[in-house]
PDB file of C-alpha atoms in Angstrom:
ATOM      1  CA  MET A  23      26.495  -1.605   0.609  1.00 53.00           C
ATOM      2  CA  ASN A  24      23.033  -1.494   0.283  1.00 66.00           C
ATOM      3  CA  THR A  25      21.706   2.027  -0.684  1.00 82.00           C
ATOM      4  CA  TYR A  26      17.726   1.087  -0.887  1.00 93.00           C
ATOM      5  CA  GLN A  27      16.203   1.134   2.212  1.00 96.00           C
ATOM      6  CA  ARG A  28      14.220  -2.457   3.084  1.00 97.00           C
ATOM      7  CA  PRO A  29      10.821  -2.787   1.384  1.00 98.00           C
ATOM      8  CA  ARG A  30       7.514  -2.701   3.443  1.00 98.00           C
ATOM      9  CA  ILE A  31       5.162  -4.474   2.262  1.00 98.00           C
ATOM     10  CA  ILE A  32       1.157  -3.479   2.928  1.00 98.00           C
ATOM     11  CA  SER A  33      -1.498  -6.062   3.129  1.00 98.00           C
ATOM     12  CA  GLU A  34      -4.687  -3.975   1.563  1.00 98.00           C
ATOM     13  CA  ILE A  35      -7.636  -5.794   3.480  1.00 97.00           C
ATOM     14  CA  GLY A  36      -9.859  -3.224   2.128  1.00 95.00           C
ATOM     15  CA  CYS A  37     -13.367  -4.340   2.066  1.00 92.00           C
ATOM     16  CA  ASN A  38     -12.363  -8.355   1.083  1.00 91.00           C
ATOM     17  CA  HIS A  39     -13.397  -9.257   4.510  1.00 95.00           C
ATOM     18  CA  MET A  40     -17.090  -9.058   3.077  1.00 91.00           C
ATOM     19  CA  GLY A  41     -18.340  -7.707   5.982  1.00 92.00           C
ATOM     20  CA  GLN A  42     -17.267 -10.566   8.951  1.00 96.00           C
ATOM     21  CA  PHE A  43     -15.670  -9.570  11.588  1.00 97.00           C
ATOM     22  CA  GLU A  44     -14.162 -13.152  12.192  1.00 98.00           C
ATOM     23  CA  THR A  45     -12.627 -13.196   8.165  1.00 97.00           C
ATOM     24  CA  ALA A  46     -11.184  -9.741   8.908  1.00 98.00           C
ATOM     25  CA  LYS A  47      -9.340 -11.164  11.861  1.00 98.00           C
ATOM     26  CA  GLU A  48      -8.088 -14.223   9.747  1.00 98.00           C
ATOM     27  CA  LEU A  49      -7.008 -12.118   7.024  1.00 98.00           C
ATOM     28  CA  ILE A  50      -4.913 -10.310   9.221  1.00 98.00           C
ATOM     29  CA  ARG A  51      -3.444 -13.295  10.771  1.00 98.00           C
ATOM     30  CA  LEU A  52      -2.617 -14.716   7.310  1.00 98.00           C
ATOM     31  CA  SER A  53      -1.309 -11.316   6.385  1.00 98.00           C
ATOM     32  CA  LYS A  54       1.148 -11.549   9.307  1.00 98.00           C
ATOM     33  CA  ASP A  55       1.983 -15.649   8.345  1.00 98.00           C
ATOM     34  CA  CYS A  56       2.877 -14.225   5.104  1.00 98.00           C
ATOM     35  CA  GLY A  57       5.145 -11.627   6.243  1.00 98.00           C
ATOM     36  CA  ALA A  58       3.672  -8.499   5.490  1.00 98.00           C
ATOM     37  CA  GLU A  59       4.439  -4.866   7.429  1.00 98.00           C
ATOM     38  CA  TYR A  60       0.741  -3.733   7.860  1.00 98.00           C
ATOM     39  CA  ALA A  61      -2.410  -5.034   7.493  1.00 98.00           C
ATOM     40  CA  LYS A  62      -5.101  -2.473   6.255  1.00 98.00           C
ATOM     41  CA  PHE A  63      -8.517  -1.682   6.104  1.00 98.00           C
ATOM     42  CA  GLN A  64     -11.372   1.156   5.009  1.00 97.00           C
ATOM     43  CA  LYS A  65     -13.080   3.403   6.733  1.00 97.00           C
ATOM     44  CA  ARG A  66     -16.483   5.027   5.348  1.00 95.00           C
ATOM     45  CA  ASN A  67     -19.114   7.025   6.749  1.00 94.00           C
ATOM     46  CA  SER A  68     -21.545   6.233   3.493  1.00 91.00           C
ATOM     47  CA  ARG A  69     -24.252   8.834   4.536  1.00 91.00           C
ATOM     48  CA  GLU A  70     -21.457  11.794   4.837  1.00 92.00           C
ATOM     49  CA  LEU A  71     -19.518  10.321   1.060  1.00 89.00           C
ATOM     50  CA  LEU A  72     -22.609   9.426  -0.914  1.00 91.00           C
ATOM     51  CA  THR A  73     -25.387  11.560  -2.390  1.00 91.00           C
ATOM     52  CA  THR A  74     -29.041  10.738  -1.991  1.00 94.00           C
ATOM     53  CA  ASP A  75     -29.026   9.695  -5.169  1.00 92.00           C
ATOM     54  CA  GLN A  76     -26.173   7.648  -4.664  1.00 91.00           C
ATOM     55  CA  TYR A  77     -27.483   5.702  -1.764  1.00 93.00           C
ATOM     56  CA  ALA A  78     -30.420   4.193  -2.833  1.00 93.00           C
ATOM     57  CA  ALA A  79     -29.354   3.360  -6.595  1.00 93.00           C
ATOM     58  CA  PRO A  80     -28.512  -0.061  -6.860  1.00 90.00           C
ATOM     59  CA  HIS A  81     -24.975  -1.700  -6.948  1.00 89.00           C
ATOM     60  CA  PRO A  82     -23.332  -1.518 -11.002  1.00 87.00           C
ATOM     61  CA  VAL A  83     -22.764  -5.411 -10.454  1.00 85.00           C
ATOM     62  CA  PRO A  84     -26.034  -6.791  -8.654  1.00 85.00           C
ATOM     63  CA  TYR A  85     -23.606 -10.145  -7.999  1.00 83.00           C
ATOM     64  CA  ASN A  86     -20.906  -8.377  -6.141  1.00 85.00           C
ATOM     65  CA  ALA A  87     -23.379  -6.233  -4.187  1.00 86.00           C
ATOM     66  CA  TYR A  88     -24.236  -6.961  -0.425  1.00 91.00           C
ATOM     67  CA  GLY A  89     -27.167  -4.862  -0.043  1.00 87.00           C
ATOM     68  CA  GLU A  90     -30.196  -3.779  -1.999  1.00 91.00           C
ATOM     69  CA  THR A  91     -29.183  -0.432  -2.919  1.00 92.00           C
ATOM     70  CA  TYR A  92     -25.459   0.953  -3.299  1.00 89.00           C
ATOM     71  CA  GLY A  93     -25.654   2.605   0.270  1.00 90.00           C
ATOM     72  CA  ALA A  94     -27.010  -0.671   2.165  1.00 89.00           C
ATOM     73  CA  HIS A  95     -24.147  -2.427   0.063  1.00 88.00           C
ATOM     74  CA  ARG A  96     -21.233  -0.026   1.619  1.00 91.00           C
ATOM     75  CA  GLU A  97     -23.363   0.134   5.202  1.00 92.00           C
ATOM     76  CA  TYR A  98     -22.838  -3.772   5.112  1.00 90.00           C
ATOM     77  CA  LEU A  99     -18.984  -4.068   4.784  1.00 92.00           C
ATOM     78  CA  GLU A 100     -18.424  -1.041   7.170  1.00 95.00           C
ATOM     79  CA  PHE A 101     -17.128  -1.720  11.121  1.00 97.00           C
ATOM     80  CA  ASP A 102     -17.610   0.706  13.570  1.00 97.00           C
ATOM     81  CA  GLN A 103     -14.982   2.828  15.820  1.00 98.00           C
ATOM     82  CA  ALA A 104     -14.901  -0.134  18.237  1.00 98.00           C
ATOM     83  CA  GLN A 105     -14.105  -2.948  15.994  1.00 98.00           C
ATOM     84  CA  HIS A 106     -11.553  -1.284  14.164  1.00 98.00           C
ATOM     85  CA  ALA A 107      -9.850  -0.731  17.996  1.00 98.00           C
ATOM     86  CA  GLU A 108     -10.515  -4.282  18.432  1.00 98.00           C
ATOM     87  CA  LEU A 109      -9.113  -4.695  14.939  1.00 98.00           C
ATOM     88  CA  LYS A 110      -5.918  -2.993  15.613  1.00 98.00           C
ATOM     89  CA  GLU A 111      -5.424  -4.863  19.153  1.00 98.00           C
ATOM     90  CA  TYR A 112      -5.665  -8.148  17.500  1.00 98.00           C
ATOM     91  CA  ALA A 113      -3.311  -7.173  14.650  1.00 98.00           C
ATOM     92  CA  GLU A 114      -0.476  -5.914  16.976  1.00 98.00           C
ATOM     93  CA  SER A 115      -0.430  -8.948  19.629  1.00 98.00           C
ATOM     94  CA  THR A 116      -0.206 -10.877  16.313  1.00 97.00           C
ATOM     95  CA  GLY A 117       2.701  -9.251  15.361  1.00 98.00           C
ATOM     96  CA  ILE A 118       1.593  -7.144  12.545  1.00 98.00           C
ATOM     97  CA  GLY A 119       0.636  -3.323  12.459  1.00 98.00           C
ATOM     98  CA  TYR A 120      -3.007  -1.697  11.511  1.00 98.00           C
ATOM     99  CA  ALA A 121      -3.776   0.670   9.507  1.00 98.00           C
ATOM    100  CA  THR A 122      -6.649   2.198   7.581  1.00 98.00           C
ATOM    101  CA  SER A 123      -7.462   4.550   4.239  1.00 98.00           C
ATOM    102  CA  VAL A 124      -9.934   6.694   5.123  1.00 98.00           C
ATOM    103  CA  TRP A 125     -12.619   8.387   2.795  1.00 97.00           C
ATOM    104  CA  ASP A 126     -14.419  11.505   4.866  1.00 97.00           C
ATOM    105  CA  VAL A 127     -13.916  13.539   7.608  1.00 98.00           C
ATOM    106  CA  SER A 128     -16.164  11.567  10.173  1.00 97.00           C
ATOM    107  CA  SER A 129     -13.757   8.353   9.543  1.00 98.00           C
ATOM    108  CA  ALA A 130     -10.889  10.447   9.464  1.00 98.00           C
ATOM    109  CA  ARG A 131     -11.710  11.445  13.076  1.00 98.00           C
ATOM    110  CA  GLU A 132     -12.491   8.107  14.430  1.00 98.00           C
ATOM    111  CA  ILE A 133      -9.327   6.533  12.841  1.00 98.00           C
ATOM    112  CA  ILE A 134      -7.173   9.587  14.565  1.00 98.00           C
ATOM    113  CA  GLU A 135      -8.553   8.333  17.811  1.00 98.00           C
ATOM    114  CA  LEU A 136      -6.969   5.099  17.481  1.00 98.00           C
ATOM    115  CA  ARG A 137      -3.559   6.391  16.735  1.00 98.00           C
ATOM    116  CA  PRO A 138      -2.019   4.240  14.120  1.00 98.00           C
ATOM    117  CA  ASP A 139       1.474   4.377  12.525  1.00 98.00           C
ATOM    118  CA  PHE A 140      -0.151   6.053   9.384  1.00 98.00           C
ATOM    119  CA  ILE A 141      -3.480   7.090   7.695  1.00 98.00           C
ATOM    120  CA  LYS A 142      -3.954   6.305   4.060  1.00 98.00           C
ATOM    121  CA  VAL A 143      -5.806   8.763   1.760  1.00 98.00           C
ATOM    122  CA  PRO A 144      -7.370   6.738  -1.096  1.00 98.00           C
ATOM    123  CA  SER A 145      -6.905   8.285  -4.564  1.00 97.00           C
ATOM    124  CA  ALA A 146     -10.865   9.287  -4.624  1.00 96.00           C
ATOM    125  CA  CYS A 147     -10.479  11.641  -2.059  1.00 97.00           C
ATOM    126  CA  ASN A 148      -6.879  13.289  -2.194  1.00 98.00           C
ATOM    127  CA  ASN A 149      -8.287  16.415  -3.203  1.00 98.00           C
ATOM    128  CA  ASN A 150     -10.701  16.794   0.270  1.00 98.00           C
ATOM    129  CA  TYR A 151      -8.649  19.077   1.873  1.00 98.00           C
ATOM    130  CA  GLU A 152     -11.424  19.215   4.840  1.00 98.00           C
ATOM    131  CA  MET A 153     -10.248  15.788   5.837  1.00 98.00           C
ATOM    132  CA  LEU A 154      -6.560  16.527   4.784  1.00 98.00           C
ATOM    133  CA  ARG A 155      -6.209  19.376   6.591  1.00 98.00           C
ATOM    134  CA  LEU A 156      -7.681  17.119   9.839  1.00 98.00           C
ATOM    135  CA  LEU A 157      -5.068  14.392   9.310  1.00 98.00           C
ATOM    136  CA  ARG A 158      -1.940  17.312   8.971  1.00 98.00           C
ATOM    137  CA  ASP A 159      -3.336  19.173  11.710  1.00 98.00           C
ATOM    138  CA  ASP A 160      -4.732  17.172  14.095  1.00 98.00           C
ATOM    139  CA  TYR A 161      -2.913  13.816  13.746  1.00 98.00           C
ATOM    140  CA  GLY A 162       0.539  13.021  14.329  1.00 97.00           C
ATOM    141  CA  GLY A 163       1.712   9.916  12.145  1.00 98.00           C
ATOM    142  CA  ASP A 164       2.711   9.616   9.145  1.00 98.00           C
ATOM    143  CA  ILE A 165      -0.082  10.278   5.939  1.00 98.00           C
ATOM    144  CA  HIS A 166       0.207   8.365   2.985  1.00 98.00           C
ATOM    145  CA  VAL A 167      -1.624   9.289   0.002  1.00 98.00           C
ATOM    146  CA  SER A 168      -2.517   7.764  -3.379  1.00 98.00           C
ATOM    147  CA  THR A 169      -2.362   9.799  -6.297  1.00 98.00           C
ATOM    148  CA  GLY A 170      -4.369   7.326  -8.935  1.00 97.00           C
ATOM    149  CA  MET A 171      -6.815   9.387 -11.409  1.00 97.00           C
ATOM    150  CA  THR A 172      -4.861  12.915 -10.391  1.00 98.00           C
ATOM    151  CA  MET A 173      -3.307  15.097 -12.349  1.00 98.00           C
ATOM    152  CA  GLN A 174       0.119  16.439 -11.877  1.00 97.00           C
ATOM    153  CA  ALA A 175      -1.150  20.128 -10.738  1.00 98.00           C
ATOM    154  CA  GLU A 176      -2.849  18.120  -8.591  1.00 98.00           C
ATOM    155  CA  ILE A 177      -0.287  16.210  -6.736  1.00 98.00           C
ATOM    156  CA  THR A 178       1.980  19.743  -6.546  1.00 98.00           C
ATOM    157  CA  GLN A 179      -0.952  21.445  -4.646  1.00 98.00           C
ATOM    158  CA  LEU A 180      -1.173  18.212  -2.225  1.00 98.00           C
ATOM    159  CA  VAL A 181       2.507  18.429  -1.452  1.00 98.00           C
ATOM    160  CA  ALA A 182       2.441  22.452  -1.321  1.00 98.00           C
ATOM    161  CA  PHE A 183      -0.547  21.820   1.307  1.00 98.00           C
ATOM    162  CA  PHE A 184       1.929  19.578   3.902  1.00 98.00           C
ATOM    163  CA  GLU A 185       4.879  21.992   3.424  1.00 98.00           C
ATOM    164  CA  GLU A 186       2.763  24.746   4.832  1.00 98.00           C
ATOM    165  CA  THR A 187       3.426  23.729   7.851  1.00 98.00           C
ATOM    166  CA  ASP A 188       6.544  22.156   7.186  1.00 98.00           C
ATOM    167  CA  GLN A 189       5.329  18.074   7.190  1.00 97.00           C
ATOM    168  CA  ALA A 190       5.576  17.605   3.699  1.00 98.00           C
ATOM    169  CA  ARG A 191       9.469  16.011   4.501  1.00 98.00           C
ATOM    170  CA  LYS A 192       8.720  14.541   7.914  1.00 98.00           C
ATOM    171  CA  ARG A 193       5.395  12.987   7.470  1.00 98.00           C
ATOM    172  CA  LEU A 194       4.246  12.520   3.496  1.00 98.00           C
ATOM    173  CA  VAL A 195       4.340   9.462   1.571  1.00 98.00           C
ATOM    174  CA  VAL A 196       2.910   9.752  -2.063  1.00 98.00           C
ATOM    175  CA  TYR A 197       2.132   6.532  -3.848  1.00 98.00           C
ATOM    176  CA  ASN A 198       2.352   5.767  -7.299  1.00 98.00           C
ATOM    177  CA  CYS A 199      -1.045   4.336  -8.055  1.00 98.00           C
ATOM    178  CA  THR A 200      -3.864   3.703 -11.367  1.00 97.00           C
ATOM    179  CA  SER A 201      -7.081   3.591 -10.556  1.00 95.00           C
ATOM    180  CA  GLY A 202      -9.118   0.544 -11.838  1.00 90.00           C
ATOM    181  CA  TYR A 203      -9.601  -3.229 -10.832  1.00 85.00           C
ATOM    182  CA  PRO A 204      -7.494  -4.774 -12.338  1.00 90.00           C
ATOM    183  CA  VAL A 205      -5.209  -2.938 -14.432  1.00 94.00           C
ATOM    184  CA  PRO A 206      -3.685  -3.693 -17.587  1.00 95.00           C
ATOM    185  CA  PHE A 207       0.123  -4.077 -17.516  1.00 97.00           C
ATOM    186  CA  LYS A 208       0.370  -1.244 -20.186  1.00 97.00           C
ATOM    187  CA  ASP A 209      -1.471   1.635 -18.040  1.00 97.00           C
ATOM    188  CA  ILE A 210       0.204   0.666 -14.686  1.00 97.00           C
ATOM    189  CA  CYS A 211       3.212   3.019 -15.566  1.00 97.00           C
ATOM    190  CA  LEU A 212       5.808   2.818 -13.567  1.00 98.00           C
ATOM    191  CA  LEU A 213       7.963   5.682 -14.421  1.00 98.00           C
ATOM    192  CA  GLU A 214       5.637   7.762 -12.860  1.00 98.00           C
ATOM    193  CA  ILE A 215       7.240   6.637  -9.705  1.00 98.00           C
ATOM    194  CA  ARG A 216      10.654   8.132 -11.145  1.00 98.00           C
ATOM    195  CA  ARG A 217       8.440  11.401 -11.930  1.00 98.00           C
ATOM    196  CA  ILE A 218       7.472  11.694  -8.226  1.00 98.00           C
ATOM    197  CA  GLN A 219      11.425  11.495  -7.440  1.00 98.00           C
ATOM    198  CA  GLU A 220      12.273  14.030  -9.539  1.00 97.00           C
ATOM    199  CA  ASN A 221       9.428  16.215  -8.712  1.00 97.00           C
ATOM    200  CA  TYR A 222       8.994  15.703  -5.125  1.00 98.00           C
ATOM    201  CA  GLY A 223      11.833  13.476  -3.500  1.00 96.00           C
ATOM    202  CA  GLU A 224      13.545  15.967  -1.796  1.00 96.00           C
ATOM    203  CA  ARG A 225      10.093  17.347  -0.305  1.00 98.00           C
ATOM    204  CA  ILE A 226       8.553  14.245   0.837  1.00 98.00           C
ATOM    205  CA  LYS A 227       9.225  11.872   3.146  1.00 98.00           C
ATOM    206  CA  GLU A 228       8.785   8.533   0.919  1.00 98.00           C
ATOM    207  CA  ILE A 229       7.435   7.162  -2.099  1.00 98.00           C
ATOM    208  CA  GLY A 230       4.770   3.949  -2.026  1.00 98.00           C
ATOM    209  CA  PHE A 231       3.519   1.871  -5.054  1.00 98.00           C
ATOM    210  CA  SER A 232      -0.148   0.949  -4.497  1.00 98.00           C
ATOM    211  CA  GLY A 233      -0.883  -1.712  -7.205  1.00 95.00           C
ATOM    212  CA  HIS A 234      -4.473  -3.406  -8.411  1.00 93.00           C
ATOM    213  CA  HIS A 235      -2.297  -5.733 -11.194  1.00 94.00           C
ATOM    214  CA  LEU A 236      -2.151  -9.302 -11.688  1.00 92.00           C
ATOM    215  CA  GLY A 237       0.869 -11.034 -10.812  1.00 94.00           C
ATOM    216  CA  ILE A 238       3.828  -9.861  -8.469  1.00 96.00           C
ATOM    217  CA  ALA A 239       6.423  -9.129 -11.070  1.00 95.00           C
ATOM    218  CA  VAL A 240       6.254  -5.432 -11.260  1.00 97.00           C
ATOM    219  CA  ASP A 241       6.455  -4.969  -7.555  1.00 98.00           C
ATOM    220  CA  VAL A 242       9.219  -5.643  -7.896  1.00 98.00           C
ATOM    221  CA  ALA A 243      10.531  -3.227 -10.491  1.00 98.00           C
ATOM    222  CA  ALA A 244       8.294  -0.432  -8.677  1.00 98.00           C
ATOM    223  CA  TYR A 245      10.732  -0.633  -5.559  1.00 98.00           C
ATOM    224  CA  THR A 246      13.695  -0.920  -7.647  1.00 97.00           C
ATOM    225  CA  LEU A 247      12.676   2.245  -9.282  1.00 97.00           C
ATOM    226  CA  GLY A 248      12.371   3.790  -6.065  1.00 97.00           C
ATOM    227  CA  ALA A 249       9.111   2.679  -3.917  1.00 98.00           C
ATOM    228  CA  VAL A 250       9.761   1.891  -0.349  1.00 98.00           C
ATOM    229  CA  TRP A 251       6.144   0.773   0.654  1.00 98.00           C
ATOM    230  CA  VAL A 252       4.465  -1.660  -1.611  1.00 98.00           C
ATOM    231  CA  GLU A 253       0.427  -1.882  -1.110  1.00 98.00           C
ATOM    232  CA  ARG A 254      -1.511  -5.155  -2.643  1.00 97.00           C
ATOM    233  CA  HIS A 255      -5.322  -6.154  -2.064  1.00 96.00           C
ATOM    234  CA  PHE A 256      -5.116  -9.267  -0.444  1.00 97.00           C
ATOM    235  CA  THR A 257      -7.999 -12.152  -0.105  1.00 96.00           C
ATOM    236  CA  LYS A 258      -8.209 -15.531   1.397  1.00 94.00           C
ATOM    237  CA  ASP A 259     -10.386 -16.487  -2.269  1.00 89.00           C
ATOM    238  CA  ARG A 260      -9.699 -14.777  -5.046  1.00 87.00           C
ATOM    239  CA  THR A 261     -13.540 -15.912  -6.325  1.00 86.00           C
ATOM    240  CA  TRP A 262     -15.189 -14.318  -3.592  1.00 86.00           C
ATOM    241  CA  ARG A 263     -18.396 -12.076  -3.727  1.00 82.00           C
ATOM    242  CA  GLY A 264     -17.186  -8.683  -4.215  1.00 80.00           C
ATOM    243  CA  THR A 265     -15.386  -5.732  -6.284  1.00 81.00           C
ATOM    244  CA  ASP A 266     -11.585  -6.288  -5.154  1.00 85.00           C
ATOM    245  CA  HIS A 267     -10.970  -9.739  -4.777  1.00 87.00           C
ATOM    246  CA  ALA A 268     -10.307 -10.353  -8.548  1.00 82.00           C
ATOM    247  CA  ALA A 269      -7.693  -7.793  -8.592  1.00 86.00           C
ATOM    248  CA  SER A 270      -6.179  -9.709  -4.917  1.00 94.00           C
ATOM    249  CA  LEU A 271      -3.036 -11.757  -3.962  1.00 96.00           C
ATOM    250  CA  GLU A 272      -3.988 -15.008  -2.369  1.00 96.00           C
ATOM    251  CA  VAL A 273      -1.512 -16.456   0.236  1.00 97.00           C
ATOM    252  CA  PRO A 274       1.214 -17.826  -1.926  1.00 97.00           C
ATOM    253  CA  GLY A 275       0.869 -14.553  -4.065  1.00 97.00           C
ATOM    254  CA  LEU A 276       1.836 -12.554  -0.711  1.00 98.00           C
ATOM    255  CA  GLN A 277       3.994 -14.752   0.521  1.00 98.00           C
ATOM    256  CA  LYS A 278       6.288 -14.648  -2.857  1.00 98.00           C
ATOM    257  CA  LEU A 279       5.655 -10.818  -3.026  1.00 98.00           C
ATOM    258  CA  VAL A 280       7.108 -10.554   0.131  1.00 98.00           C
ATOM    259  CA  ARG A 281      10.034 -13.236  -0.755  1.00 98.00           C
ATOM    260  CA  ASP A 282      11.090 -11.764  -3.614  1.00 98.00           C
ATOM    261  CA  LEU A 283      11.385  -8.142  -2.184  1.00 98.00           C
ATOM    262  CA  GLU A 284      13.528  -8.909   0.422  1.00 98.00           C
ATOM    263  CA  HIS A 285      15.783 -10.926  -2.260  1.00 98.00           C
ATOM    264  CA  THR A 286      15.779  -7.977  -4.659  1.00 97.00           C
ATOM    265  CA  TYR A 287      16.836  -5.499  -1.068  1.00 97.00           C
ATOM    266  CA  GLU A 288      19.467  -8.229  -0.466  1.00 96.00           C
ATOM    267  CA  ALA A 289      20.577  -8.305  -4.458  1.00 96.00           C
ATOM    268  CA  LEU A 290      20.926  -4.165  -4.879  1.00 96.00           C
ATOM    269  CA  THR A 291      24.141  -3.382  -4.110  1.00 94.00           C
ATOM    270  CA  TYR A 292      27.846  -2.738  -5.076  1.00 94.00           C
ATOM    271  CA  LYS A 293      30.581  -5.459  -4.908  1.00 94.00           C
ATOM    272  CA  SER A 294      32.388  -5.073  -2.028  1.00 93.00           C
ATOM    273  CA  SER A 295      35.687  -5.981  -3.470  1.00 95.00           C
ATOM    274  CA  GLU A 296      36.516  -6.129  -7.252  1.00 95.00           C
ATOM    275  CA  ILE A 297      36.769 -10.314  -6.682  1.00 95.00           C
ATOM    276  CA  LEU A 298      34.286 -11.430  -3.989  1.00 95.00           C
ATOM    277  CA  GLU A 299      35.220 -14.206  -1.386  1.00 93.00           C
ATOM    278  CA  ILE A 300      32.686 -16.137  -3.923  1.00 93.00           C
ATOM    279  CA  GLU A 301      33.940 -15.896  -6.884  1.00 92.00           C
ATOM    280  CA  GLN A 302      37.862 -16.422  -5.378  1.00 94.00           C
ATOM    281  CA  VAL A 303      37.672 -20.204  -6.020  1.00 92.00           C
ATOM    282  CA  GLN A 304      36.056 -19.602  -9.410  1.00 93.00           C
ATOM    283  CA  ARG A 305      38.752 -17.566 -10.197  1.00 92.00           C
ATOM    284  CA  GLU A 306      41.814 -19.991  -9.489  1.00 91.00           C
ATOM    285  CA  LYS A 307      39.748 -22.600 -10.996  1.00 91.00           C
ATOM    286  CA  LEU A 308      38.454 -21.174 -14.297  1.00 92.00           C
ATOM    287  CA  LYS A 309      40.475 -17.632 -15.027  1.00 90.00           C
ATOM    288  CA  TYR A 310      42.244 -17.648 -18.302  1.00 78.00           C
ATOM    289  CA  ARG A 311      45.755 -18.080 -17.346  1.00 81.00           C
ATOM    290  CA  LYS A 312      48.433 -17.947 -20.438  1.00 76.00           C
ATOM    291  CA  ALA A 313      50.894 -21.850 -20.398  1.00 67.00           C
ATOM    292  CA  GLY A 314      53.536 -21.129 -18.293  1.00 63.00           C
ATOM    293  CA  SER A 315      51.892 -18.154 -16.390  1.00 61.00           C
ATOM    294  CA  GLU A 316      51.902 -18.691 -12.628  1.00 59.00           C
ATOM    295  CA  GLU A 317      49.060 -16.117 -12.354  1.00 54.00           C
TER     296      GLU A 317
END
């Protein structure tokens, strides 16, 4: 019997739609065609999230900019609440779930009103306790939290915060993550999944893995180590302009990821009998027997 849960794959579209609403819908459809269970976006209020100086500063990589300032760039990539509601409706009509990462209190309030199955807290915001309290106390779905650039004591504090209202075991999903785009393999640190399992496995609902690496090999290892949720950035074309495309999977990559994780799930079992049915004919034909033995 398989003791593993079936893997659940999130296609992280994020801002790879480049501010184009029809491209966002196309990426939802492609995510569904690839077999992902959820298509996920991001929601930011740039005026709330950025200081005046940060808003007015130029984008650090001009080629990737969609505005003259970093704030204008971020505004260009944003969809409003009504557009997110339309994306959710479109995703569900297509047969895939909708989810969003929220970066600030205003965005969290707007997405809560849409009542998605879960809301994601990115690594950059997992110490924003005003936002975390809003999600914990005013939202009924699951809360997924990435732990890139986060100290162990901060993870412990985060879990304890949800335990204050007996919510961690019911609703909290903690992701192993390294914040980089892309992340070299030596910095993925997959064994942190084991640390999360050892320290919090009985205290939280599930474990996830959010990868920003190249290829799909380590995602299978992450699942085998205990990550039920596997999240990967997704794009139609990795050469498109923008920060995340280079660390994203295209259609063939996401298709293969879904396929390989499903096959791994099927393979992670014990034998149901000492000699499987598929082996029996081979045993009778090939297994060594001493001459003259009737065995």
